[in-house]
XYZ file of C-alpha atoms in Angstrom:
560
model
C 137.518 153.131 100.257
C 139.024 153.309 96.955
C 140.567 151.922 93.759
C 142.188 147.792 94.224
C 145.810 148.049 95.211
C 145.844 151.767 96.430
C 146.546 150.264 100.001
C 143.510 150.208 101.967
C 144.352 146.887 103.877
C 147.883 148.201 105.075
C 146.155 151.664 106.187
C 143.900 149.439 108.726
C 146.729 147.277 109.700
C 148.905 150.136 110.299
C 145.548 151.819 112.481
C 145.835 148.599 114.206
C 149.212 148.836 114.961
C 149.224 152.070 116.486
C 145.809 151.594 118.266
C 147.082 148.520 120.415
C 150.395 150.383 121.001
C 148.108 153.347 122.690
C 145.698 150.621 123.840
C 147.439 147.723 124.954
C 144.286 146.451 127.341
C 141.996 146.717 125.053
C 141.056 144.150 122.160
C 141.574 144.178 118.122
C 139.874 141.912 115.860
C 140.081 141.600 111.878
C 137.499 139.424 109.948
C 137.532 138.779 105.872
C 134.136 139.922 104.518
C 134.550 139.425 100.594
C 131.180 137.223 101.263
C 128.837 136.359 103.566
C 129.800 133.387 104.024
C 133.739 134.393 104.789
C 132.495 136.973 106.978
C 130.565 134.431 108.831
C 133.721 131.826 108.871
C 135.982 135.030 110.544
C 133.388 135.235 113.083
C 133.432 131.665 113.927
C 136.947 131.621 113.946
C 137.416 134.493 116.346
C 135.556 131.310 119.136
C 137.943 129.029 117.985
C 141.118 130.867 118.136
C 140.824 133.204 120.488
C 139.060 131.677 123.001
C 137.613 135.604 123.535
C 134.138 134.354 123.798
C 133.801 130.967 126.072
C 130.009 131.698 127.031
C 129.405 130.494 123.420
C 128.505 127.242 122.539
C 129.840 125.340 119.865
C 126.329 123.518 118.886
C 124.458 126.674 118.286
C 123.271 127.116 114.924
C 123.807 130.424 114.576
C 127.271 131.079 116.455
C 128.470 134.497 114.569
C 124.918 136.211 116.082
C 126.221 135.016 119.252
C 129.964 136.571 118.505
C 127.721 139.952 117.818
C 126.202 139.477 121.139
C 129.089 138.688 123.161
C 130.752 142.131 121.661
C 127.773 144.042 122.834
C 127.891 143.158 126.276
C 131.944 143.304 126.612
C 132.832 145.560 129.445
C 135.971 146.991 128.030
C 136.348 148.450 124.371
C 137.103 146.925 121.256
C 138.092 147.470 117.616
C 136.711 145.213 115.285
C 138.371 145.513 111.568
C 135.900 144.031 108.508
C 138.349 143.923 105.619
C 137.582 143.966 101.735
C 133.664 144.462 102.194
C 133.430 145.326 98.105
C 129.819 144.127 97.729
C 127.079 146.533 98.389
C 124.366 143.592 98.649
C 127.005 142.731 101.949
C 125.482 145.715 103.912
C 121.558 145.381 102.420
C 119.754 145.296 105.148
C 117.453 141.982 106.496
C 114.524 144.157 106.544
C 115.092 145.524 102.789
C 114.303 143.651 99.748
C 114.800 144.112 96.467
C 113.562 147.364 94.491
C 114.382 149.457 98.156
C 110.663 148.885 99.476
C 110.993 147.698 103.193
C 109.183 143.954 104.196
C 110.029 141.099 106.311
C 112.954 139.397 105.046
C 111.981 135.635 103.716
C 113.919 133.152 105.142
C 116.139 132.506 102.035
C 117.675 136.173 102.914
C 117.888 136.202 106.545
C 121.226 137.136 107.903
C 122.731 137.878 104.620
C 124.063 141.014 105.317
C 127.296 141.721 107.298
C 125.001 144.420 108.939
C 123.413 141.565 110.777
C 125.993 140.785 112.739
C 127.737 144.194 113.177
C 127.676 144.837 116.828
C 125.836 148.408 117.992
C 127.280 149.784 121.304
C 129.171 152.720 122.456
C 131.889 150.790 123.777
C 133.506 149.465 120.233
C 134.381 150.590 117.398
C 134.268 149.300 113.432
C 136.503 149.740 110.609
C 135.185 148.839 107.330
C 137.721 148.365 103.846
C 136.033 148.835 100.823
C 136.682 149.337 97.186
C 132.901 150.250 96.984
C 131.816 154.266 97.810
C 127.935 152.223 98.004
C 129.230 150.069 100.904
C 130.686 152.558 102.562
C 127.958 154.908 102.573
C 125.676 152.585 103.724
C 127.878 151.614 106.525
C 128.376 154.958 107.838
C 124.764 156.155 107.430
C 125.248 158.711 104.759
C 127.230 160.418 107.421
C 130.002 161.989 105.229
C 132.444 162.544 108.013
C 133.056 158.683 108.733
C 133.675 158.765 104.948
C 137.924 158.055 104.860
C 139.046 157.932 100.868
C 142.582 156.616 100.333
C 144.270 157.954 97.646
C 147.229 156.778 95.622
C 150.517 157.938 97.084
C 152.496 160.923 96.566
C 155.529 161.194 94.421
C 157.682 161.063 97.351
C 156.030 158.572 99.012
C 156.109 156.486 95.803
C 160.093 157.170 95.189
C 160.757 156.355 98.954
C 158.856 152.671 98.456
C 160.617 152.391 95.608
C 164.124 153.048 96.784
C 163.351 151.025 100.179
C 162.622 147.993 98.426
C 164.803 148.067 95.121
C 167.928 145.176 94.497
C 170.814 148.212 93.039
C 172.611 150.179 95.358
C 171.241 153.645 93.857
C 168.341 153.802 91.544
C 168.304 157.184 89.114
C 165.621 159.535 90.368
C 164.690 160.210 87.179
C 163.910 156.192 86.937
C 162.659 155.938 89.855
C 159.575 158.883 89.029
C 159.816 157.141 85.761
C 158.432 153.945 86.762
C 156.530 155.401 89.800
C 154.524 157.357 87.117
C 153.622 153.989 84.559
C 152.277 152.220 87.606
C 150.242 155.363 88.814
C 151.715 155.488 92.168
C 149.559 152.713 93.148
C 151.137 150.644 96.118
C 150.227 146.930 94.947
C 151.716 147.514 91.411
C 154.927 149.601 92.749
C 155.686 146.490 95.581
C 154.212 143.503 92.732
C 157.054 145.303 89.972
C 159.585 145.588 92.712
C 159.103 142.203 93.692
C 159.243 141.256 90.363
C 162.848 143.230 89.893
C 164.321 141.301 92.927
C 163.058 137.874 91.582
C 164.853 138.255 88.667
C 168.063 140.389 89.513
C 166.831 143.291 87.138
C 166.974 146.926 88.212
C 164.815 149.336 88.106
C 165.799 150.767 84.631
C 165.461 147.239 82.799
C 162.098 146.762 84.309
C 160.821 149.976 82.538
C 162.377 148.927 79.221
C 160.513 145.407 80.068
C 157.052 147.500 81.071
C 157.421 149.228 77.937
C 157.923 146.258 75.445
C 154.189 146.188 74.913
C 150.986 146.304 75.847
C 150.921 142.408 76.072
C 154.643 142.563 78.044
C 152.269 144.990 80.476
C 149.841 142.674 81.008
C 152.164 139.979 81.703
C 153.829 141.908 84.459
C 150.486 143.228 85.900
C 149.174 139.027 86.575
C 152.487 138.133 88.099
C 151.819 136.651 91.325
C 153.968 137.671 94.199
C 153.772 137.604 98.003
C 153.474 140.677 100.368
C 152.878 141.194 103.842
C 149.347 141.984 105.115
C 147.365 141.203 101.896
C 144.103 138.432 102.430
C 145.754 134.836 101.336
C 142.405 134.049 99.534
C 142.761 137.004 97.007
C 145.173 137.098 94.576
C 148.093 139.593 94.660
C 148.316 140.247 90.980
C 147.200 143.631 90.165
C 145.670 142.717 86.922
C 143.209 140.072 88.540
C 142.316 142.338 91.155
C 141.397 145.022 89.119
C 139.745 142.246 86.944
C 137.771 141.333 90.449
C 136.073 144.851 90.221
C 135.175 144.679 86.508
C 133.368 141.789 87.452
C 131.420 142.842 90.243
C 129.958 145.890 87.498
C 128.758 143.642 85.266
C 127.369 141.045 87.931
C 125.562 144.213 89.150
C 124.740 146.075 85.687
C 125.317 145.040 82.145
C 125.103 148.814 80.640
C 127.641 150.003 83.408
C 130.581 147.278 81.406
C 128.833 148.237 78.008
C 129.724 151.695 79.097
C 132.702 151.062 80.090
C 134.224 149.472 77.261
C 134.063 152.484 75.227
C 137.169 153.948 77.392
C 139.054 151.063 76.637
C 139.845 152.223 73.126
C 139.789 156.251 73.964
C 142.770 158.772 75.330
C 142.530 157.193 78.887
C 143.104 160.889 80.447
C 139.851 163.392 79.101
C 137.394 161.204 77.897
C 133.758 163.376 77.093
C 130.835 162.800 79.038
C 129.103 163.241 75.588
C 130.170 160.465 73.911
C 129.004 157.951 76.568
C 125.596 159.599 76.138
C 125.100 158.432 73.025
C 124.904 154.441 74.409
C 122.308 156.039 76.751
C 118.865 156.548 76.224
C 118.035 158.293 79.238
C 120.121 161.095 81.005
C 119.321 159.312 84.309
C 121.304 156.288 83.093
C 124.222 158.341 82.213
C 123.896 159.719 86.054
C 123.667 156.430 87.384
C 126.391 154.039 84.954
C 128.869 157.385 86.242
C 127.952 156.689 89.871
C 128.704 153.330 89.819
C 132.112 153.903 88.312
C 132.787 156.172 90.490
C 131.714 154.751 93.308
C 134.358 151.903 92.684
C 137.017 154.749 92.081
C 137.056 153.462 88.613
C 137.460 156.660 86.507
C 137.698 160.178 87.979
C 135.726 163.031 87.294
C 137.186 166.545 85.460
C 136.800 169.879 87.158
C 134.785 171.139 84.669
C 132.664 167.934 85.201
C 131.968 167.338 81.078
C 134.778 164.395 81.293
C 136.327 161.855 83.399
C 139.482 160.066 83.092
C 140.243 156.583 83.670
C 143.545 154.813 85.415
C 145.913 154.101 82.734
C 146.132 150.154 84.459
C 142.481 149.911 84.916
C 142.442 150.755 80.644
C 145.392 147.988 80.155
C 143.198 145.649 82.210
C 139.890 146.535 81.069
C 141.172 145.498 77.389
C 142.527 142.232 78.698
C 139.528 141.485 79.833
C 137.618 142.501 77.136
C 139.929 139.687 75.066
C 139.242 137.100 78.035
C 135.626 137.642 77.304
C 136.019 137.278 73.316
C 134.668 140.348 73.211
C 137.472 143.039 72.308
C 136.913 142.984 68.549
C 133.352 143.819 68.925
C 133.705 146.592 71.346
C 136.783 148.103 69.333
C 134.468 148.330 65.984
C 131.386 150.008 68.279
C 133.990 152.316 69.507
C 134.986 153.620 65.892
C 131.820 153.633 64.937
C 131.051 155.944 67.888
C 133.754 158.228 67.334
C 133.507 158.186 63.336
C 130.126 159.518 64.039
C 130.991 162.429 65.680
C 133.737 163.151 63.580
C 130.795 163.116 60.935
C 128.256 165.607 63.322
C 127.380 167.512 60.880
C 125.960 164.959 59.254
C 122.221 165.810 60.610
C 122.665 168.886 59.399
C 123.714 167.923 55.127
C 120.623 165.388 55.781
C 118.438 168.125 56.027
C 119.354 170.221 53.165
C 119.705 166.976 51.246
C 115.985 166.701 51.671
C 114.716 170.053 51.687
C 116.285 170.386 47.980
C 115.451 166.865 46.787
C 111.869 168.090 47.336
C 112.288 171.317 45.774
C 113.561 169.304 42.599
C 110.638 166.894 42.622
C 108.180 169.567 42.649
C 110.018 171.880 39.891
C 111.175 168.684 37.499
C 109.593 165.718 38.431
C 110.852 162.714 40.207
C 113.010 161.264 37.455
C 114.397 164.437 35.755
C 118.344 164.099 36.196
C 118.581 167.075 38.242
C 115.989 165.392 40.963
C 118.825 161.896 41.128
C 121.584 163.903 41.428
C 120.028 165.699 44.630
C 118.834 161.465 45.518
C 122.416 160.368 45.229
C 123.595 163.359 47.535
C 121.184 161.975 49.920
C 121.801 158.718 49.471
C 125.267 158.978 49.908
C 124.641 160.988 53.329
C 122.800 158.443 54.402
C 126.031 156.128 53.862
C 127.870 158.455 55.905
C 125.302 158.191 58.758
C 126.090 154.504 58.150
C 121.802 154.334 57.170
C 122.459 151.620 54.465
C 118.931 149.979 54.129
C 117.586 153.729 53.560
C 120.425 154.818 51.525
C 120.312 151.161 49.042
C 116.365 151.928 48.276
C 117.392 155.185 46.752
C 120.542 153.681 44.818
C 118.718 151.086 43.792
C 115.671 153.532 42.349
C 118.576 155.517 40.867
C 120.323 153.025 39.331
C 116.972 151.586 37.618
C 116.144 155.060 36.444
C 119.243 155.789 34.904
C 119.529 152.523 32.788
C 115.940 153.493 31.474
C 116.900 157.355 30.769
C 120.564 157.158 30.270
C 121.134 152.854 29.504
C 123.394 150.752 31.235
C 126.779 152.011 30.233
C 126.466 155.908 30.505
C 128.641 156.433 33.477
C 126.223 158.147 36.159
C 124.260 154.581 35.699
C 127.814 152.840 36.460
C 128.208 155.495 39.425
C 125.106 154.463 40.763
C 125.681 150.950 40.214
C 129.072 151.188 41.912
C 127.568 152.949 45.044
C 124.456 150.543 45.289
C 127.276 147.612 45.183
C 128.841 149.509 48.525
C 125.402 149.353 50.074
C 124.657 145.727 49.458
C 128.585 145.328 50.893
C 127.736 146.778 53.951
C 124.577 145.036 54.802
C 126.561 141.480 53.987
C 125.315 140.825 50.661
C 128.478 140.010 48.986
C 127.100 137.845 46.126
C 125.199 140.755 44.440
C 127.608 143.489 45.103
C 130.392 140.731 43.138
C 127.896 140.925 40.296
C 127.434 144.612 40.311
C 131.470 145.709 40.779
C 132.196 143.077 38.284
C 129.954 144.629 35.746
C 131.170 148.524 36.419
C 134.525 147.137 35.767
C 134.161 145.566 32.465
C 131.875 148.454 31.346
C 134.859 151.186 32.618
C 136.821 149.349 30.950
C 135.099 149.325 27.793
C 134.506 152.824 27.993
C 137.756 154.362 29.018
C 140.412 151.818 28.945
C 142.204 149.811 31.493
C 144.431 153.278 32.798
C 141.654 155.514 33.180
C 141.088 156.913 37.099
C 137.511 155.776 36.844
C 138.491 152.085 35.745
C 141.696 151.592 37.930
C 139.081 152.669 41.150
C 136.719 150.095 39.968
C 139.563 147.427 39.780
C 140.773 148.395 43.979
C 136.691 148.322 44.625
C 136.719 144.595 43.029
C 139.675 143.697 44.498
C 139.155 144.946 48.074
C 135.760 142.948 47.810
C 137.572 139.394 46.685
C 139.738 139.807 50.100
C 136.165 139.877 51.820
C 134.943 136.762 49.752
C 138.216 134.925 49.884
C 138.869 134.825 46.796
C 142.749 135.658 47.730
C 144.248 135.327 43.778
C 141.805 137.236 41.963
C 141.741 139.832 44.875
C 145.693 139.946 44.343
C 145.644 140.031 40.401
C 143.507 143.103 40.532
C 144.910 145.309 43.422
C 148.587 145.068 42.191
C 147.568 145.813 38.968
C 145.262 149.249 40.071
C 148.594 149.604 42.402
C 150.575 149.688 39.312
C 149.123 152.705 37.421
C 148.671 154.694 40.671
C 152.137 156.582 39.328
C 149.787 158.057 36.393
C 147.734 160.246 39.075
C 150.548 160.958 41.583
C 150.017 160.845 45.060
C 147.701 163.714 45.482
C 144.919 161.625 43.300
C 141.797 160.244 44.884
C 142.390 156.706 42.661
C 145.952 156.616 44.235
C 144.617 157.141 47.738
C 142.020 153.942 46.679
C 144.515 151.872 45.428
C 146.825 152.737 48.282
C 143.950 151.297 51.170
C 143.031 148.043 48.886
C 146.871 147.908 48.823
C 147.484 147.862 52.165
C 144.278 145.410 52.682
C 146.319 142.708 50.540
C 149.166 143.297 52.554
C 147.441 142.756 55.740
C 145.600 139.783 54.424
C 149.022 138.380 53.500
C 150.582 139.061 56.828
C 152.866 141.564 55.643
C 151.454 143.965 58.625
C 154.639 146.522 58.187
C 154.006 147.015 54.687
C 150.245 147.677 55.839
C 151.217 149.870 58.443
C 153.896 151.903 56.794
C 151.373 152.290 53.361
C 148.558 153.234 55.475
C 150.009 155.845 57.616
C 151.774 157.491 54.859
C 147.763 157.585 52.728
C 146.441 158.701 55.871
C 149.571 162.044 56.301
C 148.710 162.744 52.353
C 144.539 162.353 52.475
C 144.847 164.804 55.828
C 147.149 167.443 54.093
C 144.316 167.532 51.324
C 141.087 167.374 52.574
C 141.806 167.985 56.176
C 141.858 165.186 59.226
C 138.283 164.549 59.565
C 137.018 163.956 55.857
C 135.382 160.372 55.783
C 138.109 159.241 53.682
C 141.163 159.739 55.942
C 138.689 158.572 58.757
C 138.258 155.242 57.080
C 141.990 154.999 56.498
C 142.105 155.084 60.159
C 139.905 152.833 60.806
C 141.566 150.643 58.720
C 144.649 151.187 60.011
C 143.400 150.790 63.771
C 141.865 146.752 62.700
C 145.791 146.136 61.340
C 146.718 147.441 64.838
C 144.182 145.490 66.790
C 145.173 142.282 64.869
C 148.904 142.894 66.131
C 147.950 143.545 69.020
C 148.787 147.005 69.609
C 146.145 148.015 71.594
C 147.542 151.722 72.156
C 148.268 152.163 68.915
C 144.705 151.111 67.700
């Protein structure tokens, strides 16, 4: 048992092999089992094309229970080999039903388990495949000894397939542990790329240049069909859609296990925390049980220190392919940034609290509406925005903003503060027409105030701007954020206005499919926002979470 393509097929075959060489008198049989019903066609044609079991007749209704029989009452022994059993359900049981309680099996469910037919008797002997640590445990009776787990191979043993099977005379070593290492020593993906390299007269040096193209050049080499000895003619060869197979089977059996498992899709494939899958988890015995299940199909592996696990650099590539198959990579990406932006932003629980404690203390010593008491309600407020609370944290911008036109009118600039941060709340909870009408306002008021060049005025202009790219409105979005871009050279680029512009700049760029210019401007905002306020301050986090949807939509997935 173990991960697709590690080479559990060829391990029996080879078994088989040497077994009749020892044994030539004695019998070998090998029947598909990816279903029921194949499992049940091997059996039946073991009678036809054999001939092993003549006592059998061909009108019985149930002619694999016969094949079970037969096996039991053989005189000599036997080895019967049940390849690619991946479904647990295959070896549930007839007298089990759902929920584990034990019944009599309606008829709907009789025989549907491989176990069924499995013959019992000293005399033979079973081999069972199986991508599935469930199956296998079942099979063998919990008895960890029968347990066999096949590993990926060995350096050496991956350099000597490669050099047995490559086109050029004399691959570099270095080349050869090169590419052994991008395919994880995996046997299917090592024979599929050399097959590939033969095919097309390449050696083994262009292939890695190839591999390393891009993540969609990858994933292109990983679905290449090929042909190989030994593998089951009914299951693809491709890597990709075999690993895709297993993905499958998860969320067939468990929707939370995939939900779970798209997080590691977007995360350093090679320590990823325990910690942060907890947080999609509401119960610690989930988090036990999604981990089983993973592990179980040798999906990720498990740190010595136990608090992280890391996951197969192919099974990543292919997880995110089929996270885009599904229409669903987008989606997952954004839950995963908002999962990681907040831990970044932990401490977050922590300013909430003293946010409150002190916004009471204010209340009771001024009053509600004393200036003191909003300035400790827009501190809250604007941890609650950092939380990403933006219902709770637009009721108290919205109080503040209506208290500070009555105490301070409508153009004193805390009112215009608060107006500008209530039009961020309504922005984030989709309600684009009334944030237009409240950044529109700030900005003819800052303007008023302070002139077109002032900090506070050129910030309100990106704001504006960055919000016409959400509405569409492309040439009034443009008009603005060139001309905020313009004065940044009054602040210099250690100014919080530049850093503003700089994002709605690279926005316009990206909306304009100028994705280098994006790139380039965002990753230089991002190296001068982390030498000033350090790499995890919510501005240089956004920047990288802007930067990461520029990635996604060119479809650098390792990058992003």
């Amino acid at each position: 048992m173990d991960l697709a393509g590690v080479g559990k097929s060829h391990v029996a075959i080879e078994f088989a092999y040497r077994f009749t060489t020892e044994h030539p008198e004695e019998s070998v049989f090998w029947v598909h089992a990816s279903s029921i019903d194949r499992f049940k066609q091997g059996y039946c044609d073991l009678l036809d094309a054999c001939g092993v079991f003549p006592e059998v007749d061909n009108r019985d209704s149930d002619r694999p229970m016969r094949v079970r029989e037969c096996l039991e009452k053989q005189h000599h022994e036997w080895l019967l080999i049940t390849d690619n059993a991946d479904e647990a359900s295959l070896l549930t049981s007839e007298g089990s039903i759902k929920g584990g309680k034990l019944g009599t099996a309606t008829q709907a469910h009789k025989h549907q388990s491989i176990l069924d037919y499995l013959p019992d008797c000293p005399h033979g002997s079973i081999i069972i495949t199986t991508r599935d640590r469930v199956t296998g445990v079942r099979f063998t009776k919990s008895c960890a000894q029968n347990l066999i787990e096949v590993v990926s191979m060995t350096e050496a043993e991956s350099a000597s397939l490669i050099k047995s099977t490559a086109t050029e005379q004399c691959p570099e070593d270095s080349e050869v542990d090169e590419l052994a290492e991008l395919l994880e020593h995996l046997p299917l993906a090592i024979v599929q790329a050399m097959s590939f390299i033969q095919e097309n007269a390449l050696t083994v040096g262009e292939y890695i240049e190839l591999y390393n193209d891009s993540d969609e050049t990858r994933m292109d080499l990983l679905c290449e069909p090929f042909e190989t000895l030994g593998r089951d003619t009914e299951v693809s060869n491709a890597l990709a859609t075999t690993l895709m197979v297993s993905i499958n089977h998860i969320k067939e059996r468990d929707t939370k296990v995939i939900g779970v498992l798209s997080l590691p899709a977007f995360l350093d494939h090679s320590h990823i925390p325990k910690s942060l899958l907890q947080k999609q988890l509401k119960k610690a015995l989930d988090l036990v049980k999604t981990l089983g299940t993973l592990k179980t199909l040798s999906l990720i592996t498990p740190s010595r220190d136990k608090d992280s696990f890391s996951l197969h650099r192919l099974v990543q590539l292919v997880l995110r392919k089929w996270l885009i198959i599904k229409d669903d990579f987008e989606e997952k990406a954004i839950q995963a940034m908002d999962i990681l932006l907040e831990r970044s932003l932990g401490r977050c629980n922590e300013a909430e609290e003293l946010d409150i404690l002190i916004l009471e203390e204010k209340k009771q010593y001024f009053g509600r509406d004393h200036p003191e008491t909003l300035e400790s309600m827009a501190s809250l407020a604007s941890t609650y925005q950092n939380q990403g609370r933006w219902s709770e944290a637009e009721a108290l911008d919205m109080y503040i903003v209506e208290t500070r036109k009555k105490l301070l009118g409508p153009r004193h600039n805390l009112t215009l503060t608060s107006m500008a941060n209530l039009a961020s709340a309504y922005e984030y909870l989709g309600r684009l027409q009334e944030a237009e009408t409240l950044r529109v306002e700030v900005l003819e008021e800052r303007k008023s105030n302070f002139g077109e060049e002032h900090d506070s005025t050129i910030g309100a202009m990106a704001s504006l701007g960055a919000l016409y790219l959400d509405l569409g409105k492309m040439e009034s979005a443009e008009v603005l954020i060139r001309r905020s871009w313009s004065w940044r050279k009054n602040y210099g680029s250690g100014h919080q206005v530049t850093w503003l512009s700089a994002g709605t700049m690279a926005q316009l760029y990206r909306a304009q499919g100028e994705f280098q210019k994006a790139e380039d401007l965002s990753i230089e905002t991002i190296r001068t926002i982390e030498s000033a306020l350090g790499p995890n301050h919510s501005l240089c986090l956004q920047s990288k979470s802007n930067l990461a949807g520029i990635y996604t939509e060119i479809r650098e997935w390792d990058k992003a």
